[in-house]
PDB file of C-alpha atoms and ligand atoms in Angstrom:
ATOM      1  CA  UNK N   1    -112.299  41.622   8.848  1.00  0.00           C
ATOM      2  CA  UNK N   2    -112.206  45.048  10.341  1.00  0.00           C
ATOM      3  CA  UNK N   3    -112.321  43.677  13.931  1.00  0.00           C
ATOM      4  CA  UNK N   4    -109.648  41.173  12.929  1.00  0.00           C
ATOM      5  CA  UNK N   5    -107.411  43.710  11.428  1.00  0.00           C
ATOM      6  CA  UNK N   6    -107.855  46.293  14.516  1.00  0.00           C
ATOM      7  CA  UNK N   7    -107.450  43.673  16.774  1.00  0.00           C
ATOM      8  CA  UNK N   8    -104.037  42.455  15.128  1.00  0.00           C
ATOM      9  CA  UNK N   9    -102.721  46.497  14.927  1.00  0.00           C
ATOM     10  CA  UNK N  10    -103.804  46.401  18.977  1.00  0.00           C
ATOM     11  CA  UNK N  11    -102.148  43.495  20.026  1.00  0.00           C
ATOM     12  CA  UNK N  12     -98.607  44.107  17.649  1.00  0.00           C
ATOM     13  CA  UNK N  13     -98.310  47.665  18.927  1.00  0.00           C
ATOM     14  CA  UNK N  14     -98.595  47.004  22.441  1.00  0.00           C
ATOM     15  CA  UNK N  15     -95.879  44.510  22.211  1.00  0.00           C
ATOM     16  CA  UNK N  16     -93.850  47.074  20.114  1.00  0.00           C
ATOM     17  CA  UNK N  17     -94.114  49.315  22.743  1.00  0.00           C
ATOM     18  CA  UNK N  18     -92.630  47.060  25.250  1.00  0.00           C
ATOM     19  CA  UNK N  19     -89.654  46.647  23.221  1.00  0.00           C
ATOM     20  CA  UNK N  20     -88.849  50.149  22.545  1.00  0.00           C
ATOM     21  CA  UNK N  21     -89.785  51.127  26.394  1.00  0.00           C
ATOM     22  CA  UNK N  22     -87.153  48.604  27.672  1.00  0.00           C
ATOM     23  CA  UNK N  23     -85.308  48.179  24.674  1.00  0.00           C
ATOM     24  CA  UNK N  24     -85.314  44.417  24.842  1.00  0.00           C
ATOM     25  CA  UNK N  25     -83.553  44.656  21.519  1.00  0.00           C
ATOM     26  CA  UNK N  26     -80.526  46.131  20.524  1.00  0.00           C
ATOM     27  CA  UNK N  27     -79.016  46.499  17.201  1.00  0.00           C
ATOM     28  CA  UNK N  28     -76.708  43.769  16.034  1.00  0.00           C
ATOM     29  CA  UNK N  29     -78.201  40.884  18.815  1.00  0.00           C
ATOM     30  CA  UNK N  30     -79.608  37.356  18.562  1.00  0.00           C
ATOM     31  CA  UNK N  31     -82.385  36.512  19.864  1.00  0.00           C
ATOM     32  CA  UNK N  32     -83.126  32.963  20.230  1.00  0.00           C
ATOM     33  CA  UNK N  33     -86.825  32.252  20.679  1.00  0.00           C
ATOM     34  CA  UNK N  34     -87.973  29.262  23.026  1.00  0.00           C
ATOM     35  CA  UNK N  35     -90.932  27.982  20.820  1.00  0.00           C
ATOM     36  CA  UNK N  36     -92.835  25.147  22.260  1.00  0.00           C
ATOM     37  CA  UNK N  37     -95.250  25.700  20.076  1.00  0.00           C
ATOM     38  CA  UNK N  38     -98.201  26.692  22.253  1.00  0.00           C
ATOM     39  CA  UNK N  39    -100.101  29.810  21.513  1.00  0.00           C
ATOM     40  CA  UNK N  40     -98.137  31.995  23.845  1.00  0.00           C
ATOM     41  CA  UNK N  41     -94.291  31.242  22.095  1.00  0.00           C
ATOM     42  CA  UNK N  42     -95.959  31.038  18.439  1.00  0.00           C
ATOM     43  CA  UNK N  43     -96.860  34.802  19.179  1.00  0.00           C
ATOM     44  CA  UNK N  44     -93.308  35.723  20.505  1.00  0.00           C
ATOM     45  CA  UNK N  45     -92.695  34.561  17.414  1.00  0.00           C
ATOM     46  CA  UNK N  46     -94.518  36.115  14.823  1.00  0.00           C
ATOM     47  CA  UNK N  47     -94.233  39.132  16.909  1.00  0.00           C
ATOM     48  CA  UNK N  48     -90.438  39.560  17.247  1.00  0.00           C
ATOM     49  CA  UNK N  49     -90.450  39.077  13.234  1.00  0.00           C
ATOM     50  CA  UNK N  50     -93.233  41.563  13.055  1.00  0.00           C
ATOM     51  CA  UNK N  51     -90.793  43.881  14.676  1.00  0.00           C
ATOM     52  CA  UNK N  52     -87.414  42.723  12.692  1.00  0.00           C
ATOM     53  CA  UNK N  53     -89.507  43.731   9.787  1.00  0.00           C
ATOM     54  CA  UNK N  54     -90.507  47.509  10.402  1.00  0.00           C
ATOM     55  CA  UNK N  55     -87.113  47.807  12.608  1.00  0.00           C
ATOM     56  CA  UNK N  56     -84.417  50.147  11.668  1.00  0.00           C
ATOM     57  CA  UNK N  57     -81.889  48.323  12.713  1.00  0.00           C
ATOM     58  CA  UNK N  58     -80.883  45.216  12.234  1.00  0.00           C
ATOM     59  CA  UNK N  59     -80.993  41.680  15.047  1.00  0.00           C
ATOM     60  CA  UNK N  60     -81.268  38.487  13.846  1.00  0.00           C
ATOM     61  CA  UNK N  61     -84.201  35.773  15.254  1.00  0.00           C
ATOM     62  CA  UNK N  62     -83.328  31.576  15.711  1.00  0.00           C
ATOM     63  CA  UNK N  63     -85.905  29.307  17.528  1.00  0.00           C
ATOM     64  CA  UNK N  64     -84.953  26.781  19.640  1.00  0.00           C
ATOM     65  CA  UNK N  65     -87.519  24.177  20.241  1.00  0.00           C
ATOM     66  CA  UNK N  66     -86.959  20.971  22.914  1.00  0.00           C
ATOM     67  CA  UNK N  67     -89.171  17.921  23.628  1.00  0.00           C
ATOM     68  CA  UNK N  68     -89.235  16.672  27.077  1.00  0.00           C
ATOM     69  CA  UNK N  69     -90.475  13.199  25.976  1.00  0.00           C
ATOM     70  CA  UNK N  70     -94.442  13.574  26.447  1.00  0.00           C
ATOM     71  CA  UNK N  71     -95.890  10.676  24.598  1.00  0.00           C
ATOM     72  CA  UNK N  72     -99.057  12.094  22.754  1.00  0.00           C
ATOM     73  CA  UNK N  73     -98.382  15.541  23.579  1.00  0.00           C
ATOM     74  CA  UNK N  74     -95.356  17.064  22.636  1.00  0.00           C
ATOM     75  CA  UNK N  75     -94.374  15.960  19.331  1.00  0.00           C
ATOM     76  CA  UNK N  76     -97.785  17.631  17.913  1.00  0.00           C
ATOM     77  CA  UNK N  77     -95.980  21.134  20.017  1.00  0.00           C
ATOM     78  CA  UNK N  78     -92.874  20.395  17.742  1.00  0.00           C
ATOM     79  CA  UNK N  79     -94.631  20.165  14.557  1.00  0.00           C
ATOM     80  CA  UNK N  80     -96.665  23.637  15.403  1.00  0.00           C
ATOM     81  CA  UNK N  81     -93.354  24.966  16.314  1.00  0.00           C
ATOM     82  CA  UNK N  82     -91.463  23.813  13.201  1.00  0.00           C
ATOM     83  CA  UNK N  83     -94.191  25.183  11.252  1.00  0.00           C
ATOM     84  CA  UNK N  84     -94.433  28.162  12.230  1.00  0.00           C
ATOM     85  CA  UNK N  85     -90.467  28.913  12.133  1.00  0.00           C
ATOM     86  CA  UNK N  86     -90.803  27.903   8.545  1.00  0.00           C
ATOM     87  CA  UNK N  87     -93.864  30.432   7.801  1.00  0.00           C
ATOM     88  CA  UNK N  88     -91.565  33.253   9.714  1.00  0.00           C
ATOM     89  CA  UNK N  89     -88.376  32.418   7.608  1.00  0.00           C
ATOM     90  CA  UNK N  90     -86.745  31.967  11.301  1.00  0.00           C
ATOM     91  CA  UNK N  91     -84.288  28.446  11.689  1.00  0.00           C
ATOM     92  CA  UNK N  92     -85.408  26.317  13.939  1.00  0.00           C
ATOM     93  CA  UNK N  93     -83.024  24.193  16.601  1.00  0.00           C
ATOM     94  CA  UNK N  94     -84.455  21.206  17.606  1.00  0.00           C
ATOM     95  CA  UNK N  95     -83.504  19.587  21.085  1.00  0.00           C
ATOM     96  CA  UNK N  96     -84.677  16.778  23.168  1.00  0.00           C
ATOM     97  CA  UNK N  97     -84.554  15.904  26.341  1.00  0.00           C
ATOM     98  CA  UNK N  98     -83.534  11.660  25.343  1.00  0.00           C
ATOM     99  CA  UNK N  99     -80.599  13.766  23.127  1.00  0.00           C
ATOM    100  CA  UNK N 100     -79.149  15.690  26.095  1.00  0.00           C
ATOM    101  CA  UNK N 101     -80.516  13.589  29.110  1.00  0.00           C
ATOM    102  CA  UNK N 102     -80.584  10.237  27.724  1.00  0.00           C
ATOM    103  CA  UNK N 103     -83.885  10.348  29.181  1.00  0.00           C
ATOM    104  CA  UNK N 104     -88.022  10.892  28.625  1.00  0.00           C
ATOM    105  CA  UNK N 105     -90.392  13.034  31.505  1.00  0.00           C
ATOM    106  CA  UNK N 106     -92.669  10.029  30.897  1.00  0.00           C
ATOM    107  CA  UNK N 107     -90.086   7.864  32.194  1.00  0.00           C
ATOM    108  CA  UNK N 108     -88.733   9.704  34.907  1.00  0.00           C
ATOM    109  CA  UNK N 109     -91.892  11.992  36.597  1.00  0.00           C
ATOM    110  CA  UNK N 110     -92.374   9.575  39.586  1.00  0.00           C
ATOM    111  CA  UNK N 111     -89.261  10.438  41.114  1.00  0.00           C
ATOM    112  CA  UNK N 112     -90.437  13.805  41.580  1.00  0.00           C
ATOM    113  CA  UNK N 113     -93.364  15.275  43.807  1.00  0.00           C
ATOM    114  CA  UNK N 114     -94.329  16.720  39.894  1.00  0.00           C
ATOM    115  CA  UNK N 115     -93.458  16.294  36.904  1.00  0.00           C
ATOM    116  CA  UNK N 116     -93.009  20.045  36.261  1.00  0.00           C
ATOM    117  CA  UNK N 117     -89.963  20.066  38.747  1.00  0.00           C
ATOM    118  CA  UNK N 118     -87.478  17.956  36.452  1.00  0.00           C
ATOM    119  CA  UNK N 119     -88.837  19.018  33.312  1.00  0.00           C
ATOM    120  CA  UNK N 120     -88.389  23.059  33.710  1.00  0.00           C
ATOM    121  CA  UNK N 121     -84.841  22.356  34.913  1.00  0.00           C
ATOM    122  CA  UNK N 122     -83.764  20.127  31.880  1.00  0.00           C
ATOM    123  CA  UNK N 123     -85.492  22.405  29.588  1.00  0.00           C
ATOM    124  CA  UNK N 124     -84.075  25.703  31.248  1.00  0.00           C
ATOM    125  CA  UNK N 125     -80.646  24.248  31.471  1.00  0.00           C
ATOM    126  CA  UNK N 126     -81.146  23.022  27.185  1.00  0.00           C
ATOM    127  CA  UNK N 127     -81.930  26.510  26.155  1.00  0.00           C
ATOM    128  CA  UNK N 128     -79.755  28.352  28.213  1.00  0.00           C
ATOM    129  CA  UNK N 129     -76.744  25.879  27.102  1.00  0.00           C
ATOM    130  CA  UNK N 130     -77.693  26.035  23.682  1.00  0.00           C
ATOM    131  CA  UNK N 131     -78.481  29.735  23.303  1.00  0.00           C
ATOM    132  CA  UNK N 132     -75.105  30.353  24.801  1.00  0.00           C
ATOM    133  CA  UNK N 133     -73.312  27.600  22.430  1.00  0.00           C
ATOM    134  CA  UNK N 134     -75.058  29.497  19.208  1.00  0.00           C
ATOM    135  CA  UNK N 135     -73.563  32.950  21.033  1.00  0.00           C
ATOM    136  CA  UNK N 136     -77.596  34.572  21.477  1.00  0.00           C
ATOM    137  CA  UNK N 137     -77.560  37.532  23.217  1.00  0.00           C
ATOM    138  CA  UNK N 138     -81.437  37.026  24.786  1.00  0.00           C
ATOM    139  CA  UNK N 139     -83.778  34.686  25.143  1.00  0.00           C
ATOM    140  CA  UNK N 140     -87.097  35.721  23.850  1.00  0.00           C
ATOM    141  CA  UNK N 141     -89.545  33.942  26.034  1.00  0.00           C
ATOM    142  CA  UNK N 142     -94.052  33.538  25.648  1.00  0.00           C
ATOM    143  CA  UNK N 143     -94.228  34.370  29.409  1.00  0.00           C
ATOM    144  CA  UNK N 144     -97.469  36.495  29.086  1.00  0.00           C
ATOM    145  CA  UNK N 145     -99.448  38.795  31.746  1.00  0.00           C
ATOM    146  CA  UNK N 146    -101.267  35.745  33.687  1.00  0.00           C
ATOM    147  CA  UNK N 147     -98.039  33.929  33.910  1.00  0.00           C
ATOM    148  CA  UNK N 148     -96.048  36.795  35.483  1.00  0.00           C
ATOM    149  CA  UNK N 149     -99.237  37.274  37.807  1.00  0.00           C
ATOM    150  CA  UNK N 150     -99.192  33.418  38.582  1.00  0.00           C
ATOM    151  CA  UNK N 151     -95.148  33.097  39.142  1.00  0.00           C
ATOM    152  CA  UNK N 152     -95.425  36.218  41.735  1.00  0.00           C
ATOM    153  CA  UNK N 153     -97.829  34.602  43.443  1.00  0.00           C
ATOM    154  CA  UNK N 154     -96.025  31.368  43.318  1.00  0.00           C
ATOM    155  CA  UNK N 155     -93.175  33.154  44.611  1.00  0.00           C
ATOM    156  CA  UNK N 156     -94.941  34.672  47.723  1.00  0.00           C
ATOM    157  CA  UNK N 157     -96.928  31.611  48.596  1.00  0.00           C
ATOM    158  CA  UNK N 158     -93.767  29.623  48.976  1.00  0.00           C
ATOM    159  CA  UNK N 159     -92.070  32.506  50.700  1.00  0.00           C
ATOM    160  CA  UNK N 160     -89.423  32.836  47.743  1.00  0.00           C
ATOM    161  CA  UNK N 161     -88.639  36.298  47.815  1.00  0.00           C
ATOM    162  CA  UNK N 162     -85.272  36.294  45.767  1.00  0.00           C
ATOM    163  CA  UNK N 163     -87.292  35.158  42.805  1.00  0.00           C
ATOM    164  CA  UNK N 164     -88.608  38.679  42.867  1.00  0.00           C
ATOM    165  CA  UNK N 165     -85.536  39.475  41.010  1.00  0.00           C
ATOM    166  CA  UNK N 166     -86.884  37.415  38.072  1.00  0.00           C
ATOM    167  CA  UNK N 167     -89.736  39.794  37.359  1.00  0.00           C
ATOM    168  CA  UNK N 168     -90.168  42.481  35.087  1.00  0.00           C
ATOM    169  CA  UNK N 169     -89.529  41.991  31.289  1.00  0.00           C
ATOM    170  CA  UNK N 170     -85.861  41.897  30.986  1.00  0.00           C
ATOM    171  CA  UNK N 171     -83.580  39.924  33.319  1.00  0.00           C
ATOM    172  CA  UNK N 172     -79.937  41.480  33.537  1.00  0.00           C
ATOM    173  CA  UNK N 173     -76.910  38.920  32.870  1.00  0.00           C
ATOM    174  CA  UNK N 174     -75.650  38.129  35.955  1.00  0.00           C
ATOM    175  CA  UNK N 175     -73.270  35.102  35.095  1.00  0.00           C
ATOM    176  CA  UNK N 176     -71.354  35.056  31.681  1.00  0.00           C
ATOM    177  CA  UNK N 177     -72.849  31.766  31.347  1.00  0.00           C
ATOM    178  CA  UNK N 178     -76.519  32.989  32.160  1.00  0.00           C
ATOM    179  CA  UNK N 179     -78.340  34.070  28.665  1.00  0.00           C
ATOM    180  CA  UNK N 180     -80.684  36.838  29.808  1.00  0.00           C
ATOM    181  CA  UNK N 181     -84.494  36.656  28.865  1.00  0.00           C
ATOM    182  CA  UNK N 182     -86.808  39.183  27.615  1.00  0.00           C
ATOM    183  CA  UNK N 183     -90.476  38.525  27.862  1.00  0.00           C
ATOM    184  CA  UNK N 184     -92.312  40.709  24.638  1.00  0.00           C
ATOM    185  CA  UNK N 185     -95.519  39.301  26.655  1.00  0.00           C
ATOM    186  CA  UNK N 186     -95.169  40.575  29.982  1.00  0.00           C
ATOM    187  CA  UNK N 187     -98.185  42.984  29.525  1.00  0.00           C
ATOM    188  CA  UNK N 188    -100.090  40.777  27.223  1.00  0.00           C
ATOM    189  CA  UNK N 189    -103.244  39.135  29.253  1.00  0.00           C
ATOM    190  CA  UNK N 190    -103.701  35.409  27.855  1.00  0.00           C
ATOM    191  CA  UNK N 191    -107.032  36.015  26.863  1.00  0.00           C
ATOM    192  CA  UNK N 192    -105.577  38.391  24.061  1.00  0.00           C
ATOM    193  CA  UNK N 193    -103.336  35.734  22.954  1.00  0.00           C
ATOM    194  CA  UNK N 194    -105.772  33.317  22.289  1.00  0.00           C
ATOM    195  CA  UNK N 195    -108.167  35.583  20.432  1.00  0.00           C
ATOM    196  CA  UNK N 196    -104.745  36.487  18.242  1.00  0.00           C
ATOM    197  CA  UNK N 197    -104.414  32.387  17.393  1.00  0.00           C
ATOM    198  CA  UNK N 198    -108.099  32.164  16.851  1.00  0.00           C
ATOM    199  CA  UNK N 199    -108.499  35.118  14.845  1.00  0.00           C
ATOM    200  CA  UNK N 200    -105.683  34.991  12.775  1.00  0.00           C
ATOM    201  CA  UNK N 201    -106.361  30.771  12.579  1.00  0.00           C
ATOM    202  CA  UNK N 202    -102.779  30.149  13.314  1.00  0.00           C
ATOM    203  CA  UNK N 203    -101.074  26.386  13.776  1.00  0.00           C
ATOM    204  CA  UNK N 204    -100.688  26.498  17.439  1.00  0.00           C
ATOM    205  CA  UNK N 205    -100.600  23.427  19.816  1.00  0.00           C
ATOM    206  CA  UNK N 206    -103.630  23.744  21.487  1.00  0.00           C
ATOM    207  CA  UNK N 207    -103.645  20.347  24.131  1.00  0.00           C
ATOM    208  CA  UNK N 208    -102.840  20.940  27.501  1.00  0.00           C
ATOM    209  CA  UNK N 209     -99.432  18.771  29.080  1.00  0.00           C
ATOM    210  CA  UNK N 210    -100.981  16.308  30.912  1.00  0.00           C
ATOM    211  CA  UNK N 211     -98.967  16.954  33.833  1.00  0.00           C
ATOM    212  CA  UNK N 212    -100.183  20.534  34.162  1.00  0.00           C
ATOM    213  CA  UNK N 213    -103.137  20.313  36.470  1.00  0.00           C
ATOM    214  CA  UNK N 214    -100.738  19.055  39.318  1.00  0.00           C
ATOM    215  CA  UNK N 215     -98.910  21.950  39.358  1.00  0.00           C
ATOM    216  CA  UNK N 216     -99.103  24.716  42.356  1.00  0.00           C
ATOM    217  CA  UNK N 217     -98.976  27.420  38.785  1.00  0.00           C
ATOM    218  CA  UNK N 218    -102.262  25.270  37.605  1.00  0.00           C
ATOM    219  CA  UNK N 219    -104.191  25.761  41.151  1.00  0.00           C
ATOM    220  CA  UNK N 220    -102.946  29.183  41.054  1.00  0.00           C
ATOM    221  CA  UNK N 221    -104.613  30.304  37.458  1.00  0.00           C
ATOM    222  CA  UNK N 222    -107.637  28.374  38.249  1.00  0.00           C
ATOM    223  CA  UNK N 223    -108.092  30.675  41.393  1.00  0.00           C
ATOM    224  CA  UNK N 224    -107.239  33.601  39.954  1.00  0.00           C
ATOM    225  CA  UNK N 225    -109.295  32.856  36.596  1.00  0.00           C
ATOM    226  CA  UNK N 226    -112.096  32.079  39.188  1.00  0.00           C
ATOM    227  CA  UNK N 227    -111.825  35.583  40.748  1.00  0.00           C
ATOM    228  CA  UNK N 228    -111.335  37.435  38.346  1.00  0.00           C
ATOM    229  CA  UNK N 229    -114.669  36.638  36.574  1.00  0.00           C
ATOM    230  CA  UNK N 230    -116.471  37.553  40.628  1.00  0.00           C
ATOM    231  CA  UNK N 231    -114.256  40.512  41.318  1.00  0.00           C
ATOM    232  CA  UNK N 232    -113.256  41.888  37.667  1.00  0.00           C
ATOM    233  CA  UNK N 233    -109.905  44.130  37.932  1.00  0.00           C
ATOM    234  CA  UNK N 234    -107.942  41.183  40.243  1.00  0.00           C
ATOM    235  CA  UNK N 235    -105.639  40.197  38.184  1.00  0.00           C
ATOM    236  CA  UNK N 236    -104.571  43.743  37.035  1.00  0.00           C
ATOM    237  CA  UNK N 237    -104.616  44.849  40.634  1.00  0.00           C
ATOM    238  CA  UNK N 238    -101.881  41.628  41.317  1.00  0.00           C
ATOM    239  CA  UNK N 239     -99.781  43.148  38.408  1.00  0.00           C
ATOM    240  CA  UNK N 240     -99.864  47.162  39.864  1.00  0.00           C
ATOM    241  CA  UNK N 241     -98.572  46.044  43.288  1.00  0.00           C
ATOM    242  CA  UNK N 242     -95.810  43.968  41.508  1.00  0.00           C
ATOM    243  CA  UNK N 243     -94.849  46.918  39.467  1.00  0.00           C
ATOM    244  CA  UNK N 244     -94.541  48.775  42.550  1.00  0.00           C
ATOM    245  CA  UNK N 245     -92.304  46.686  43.696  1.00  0.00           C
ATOM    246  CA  UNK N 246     -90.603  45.997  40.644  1.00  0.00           C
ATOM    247  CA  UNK N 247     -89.089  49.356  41.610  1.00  0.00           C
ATOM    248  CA  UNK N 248     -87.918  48.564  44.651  1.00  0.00           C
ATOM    249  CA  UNK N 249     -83.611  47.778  44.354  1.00  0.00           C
ATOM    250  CA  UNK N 250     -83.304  44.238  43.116  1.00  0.00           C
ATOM    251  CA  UNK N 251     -82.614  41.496  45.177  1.00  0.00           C
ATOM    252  CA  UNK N 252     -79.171  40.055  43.417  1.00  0.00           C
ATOM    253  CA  UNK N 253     -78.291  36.830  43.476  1.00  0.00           C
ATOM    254  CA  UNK N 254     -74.390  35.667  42.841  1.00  0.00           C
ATOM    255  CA  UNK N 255     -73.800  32.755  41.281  1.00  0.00           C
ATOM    256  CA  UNK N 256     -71.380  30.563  41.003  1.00  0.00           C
ATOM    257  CA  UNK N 257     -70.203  27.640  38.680  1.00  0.00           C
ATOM    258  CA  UNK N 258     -71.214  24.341  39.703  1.00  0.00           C
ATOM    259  CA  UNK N 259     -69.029  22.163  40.891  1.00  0.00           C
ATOM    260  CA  UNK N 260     -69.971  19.121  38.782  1.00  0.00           C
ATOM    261  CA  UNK N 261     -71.064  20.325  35.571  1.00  0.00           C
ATOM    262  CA  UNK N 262     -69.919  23.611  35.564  1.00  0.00           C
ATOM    263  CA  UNK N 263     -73.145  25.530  34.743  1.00  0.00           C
ATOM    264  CA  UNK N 264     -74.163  28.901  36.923  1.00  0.00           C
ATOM    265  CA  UNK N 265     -76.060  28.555  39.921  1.00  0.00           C
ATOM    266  CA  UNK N 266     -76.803  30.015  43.463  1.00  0.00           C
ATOM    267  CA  UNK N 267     -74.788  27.308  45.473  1.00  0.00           C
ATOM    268  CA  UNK N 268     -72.488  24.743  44.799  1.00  0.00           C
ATOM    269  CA  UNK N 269     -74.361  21.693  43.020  1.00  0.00           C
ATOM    270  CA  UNK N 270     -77.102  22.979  40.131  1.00  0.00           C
ATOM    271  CA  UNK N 271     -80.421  21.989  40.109  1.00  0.00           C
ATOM    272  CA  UNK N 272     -79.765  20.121  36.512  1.00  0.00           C
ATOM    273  CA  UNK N 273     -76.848  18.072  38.791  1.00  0.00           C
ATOM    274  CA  UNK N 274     -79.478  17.756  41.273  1.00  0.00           C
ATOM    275  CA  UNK N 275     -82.249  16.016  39.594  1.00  0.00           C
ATOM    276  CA  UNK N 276     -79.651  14.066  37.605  1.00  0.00           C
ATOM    277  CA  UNK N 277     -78.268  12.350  41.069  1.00  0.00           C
ATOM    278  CA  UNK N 278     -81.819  11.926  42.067  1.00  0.00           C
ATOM    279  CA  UNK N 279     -82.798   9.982  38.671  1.00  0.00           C
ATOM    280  CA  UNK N 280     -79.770   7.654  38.743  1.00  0.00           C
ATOM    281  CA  UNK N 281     -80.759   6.822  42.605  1.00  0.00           C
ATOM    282  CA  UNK N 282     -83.818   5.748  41.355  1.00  0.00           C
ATOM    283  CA  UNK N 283     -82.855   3.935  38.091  1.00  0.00           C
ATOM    284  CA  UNK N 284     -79.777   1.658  39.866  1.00  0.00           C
ATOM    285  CA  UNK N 285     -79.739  -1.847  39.009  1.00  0.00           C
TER     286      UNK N 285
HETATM  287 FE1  SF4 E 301     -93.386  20.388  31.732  1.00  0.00          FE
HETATM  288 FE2  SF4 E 301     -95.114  20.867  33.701  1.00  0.00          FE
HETATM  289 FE3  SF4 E 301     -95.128  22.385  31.512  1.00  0.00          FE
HETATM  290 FE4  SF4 E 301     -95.949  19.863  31.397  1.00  0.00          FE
HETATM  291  S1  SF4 E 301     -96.921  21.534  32.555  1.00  0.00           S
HETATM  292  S2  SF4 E 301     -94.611  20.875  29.912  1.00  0.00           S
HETATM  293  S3  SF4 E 301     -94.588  18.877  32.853  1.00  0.00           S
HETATM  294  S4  SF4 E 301     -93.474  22.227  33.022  1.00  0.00           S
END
């Protein structure tokens, strides 16, 4: 119990910190949450409540949840995430991708060299549109310390050095339309964030996505889980060189409405317009 108890203090007062340091919250915001449900988002969760609790000031939390349409495996995420919202006293939005898309991943992944392509557009394009429909200020995402590691790296390996700009825990707003994220995680290691969910014995959706082990982010973690238990320190090593850079002058991007849907985005046609044109090539007749 005394483990348990230290363990929780540990892990709620490092995220803490990162709030106050870079004052991801301000008095008088919302913050909607993107809870899928998994382990990492449940803790954003519990965690941003934790803090709305002892704060002395005043923010208010919403959830917004969205299912992609991943028969056996994201309904269960929904439930968790529902669940959870309900236990926090947080509302919940629910969103899908057959509601907004008129279509389901499982339908529509073969178009794509993976699966992970359309679905992080849709789903970044739902929250963003409905966090900015609800007027949120932020949008609290579970990106923890191995993710940031594994984006960087994703970033350099495919030579994508304006994506730079997206690390760090707070993105700035750089379109009216663009609801900025905060990331309460960023210097959370995954490993922590499991022991929290087991410890604690908390509803999380445990199941991988079935479509995760194609991913370039899945070969990435697997190598870097790999060397990090032969060369212990690697991953934190990954994260001081990107904090050095982190203070290097941001690469900004402009952006600029698109000119179908009207959404922000670096050129003229959004990705969300993009994979849209792609699945009605595919689906004529
Ligand atoms: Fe979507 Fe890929 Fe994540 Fe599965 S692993 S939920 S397909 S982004």
């Amino acid at each position: 119990m005394f483990q348990k108890e230290e363990f929780n203090k540990m892990i709620f007062s490092r995220i803490n910190q990162l709030i106050d340091d870079y004052k991801l919250v301000k008095e008088n915001e919302k913050i909607a949450v993107a809870l899928s449900g998994g382990k990492d988002s449940i803790l954003t969760l519990h965690a941003l409540k934790a803090y709305q609790n002892q704060a002395n000031f005043d923010f208010e939390l919403v959830a917004i949840s969205v299912n992609e349409g991943i028969a056996n495996y994201r309904q269960q995420g929904v439930n968790s995430a529902v669940n959870n919202a309900r236990i926090c006293d947080v509302p919940i939005i629910l969103k899908s991708f057959k509601e907004e898309e008129n279509i389901e991943l499982d339908d529509i992944y073969p178009y794509f060299k993976s699966a992970c392509i359309p679905c992080g557009v849709f789903r970044r394009n739902i929250l963003n549109k409905t966090a900015y429909e609800i007027g949120a200020d932020k949008i609290a995402t579970g990106h923890n310390l191995d993710d940031e590691i594994q984006s960087f790296l994703m970033s350099f390996s495919r030579g994508d050095t304006v994506k730079f700009s997206k690390f760090g825990p707070e993105l700035d707003r750089i379109h009216e339309k663009l609801v900025p994220r905060i990331k309460p995680l960023w210097n959370t290691p995954e490993a922590d964030v499991k022991k929290w969910a087991v410890i604690n014995n908390i509803d999380i959706h445990i199941a991988e996505c079935p479509y995760s082990n194609l991913s370039l982010r899945a070969k990435i973690k697997h190598f870097l889980n790999e060397t990090e238990a032969k060369h212990p320190g690697t991953k934190e090593n990954v994260m001081n060189s990107f904090k050095e850079i982190l203070d290097v002058p941001q690469i900004r991007t402009v952006l600029n409405e698109c000119e179908i849907c009207g959404e922000p985005t670096s050129g003229k046609i959004c990705k969300t317009c993009e994979i849209r044109s792609i699945i009605s090539e595919n689906t004529k007749n």
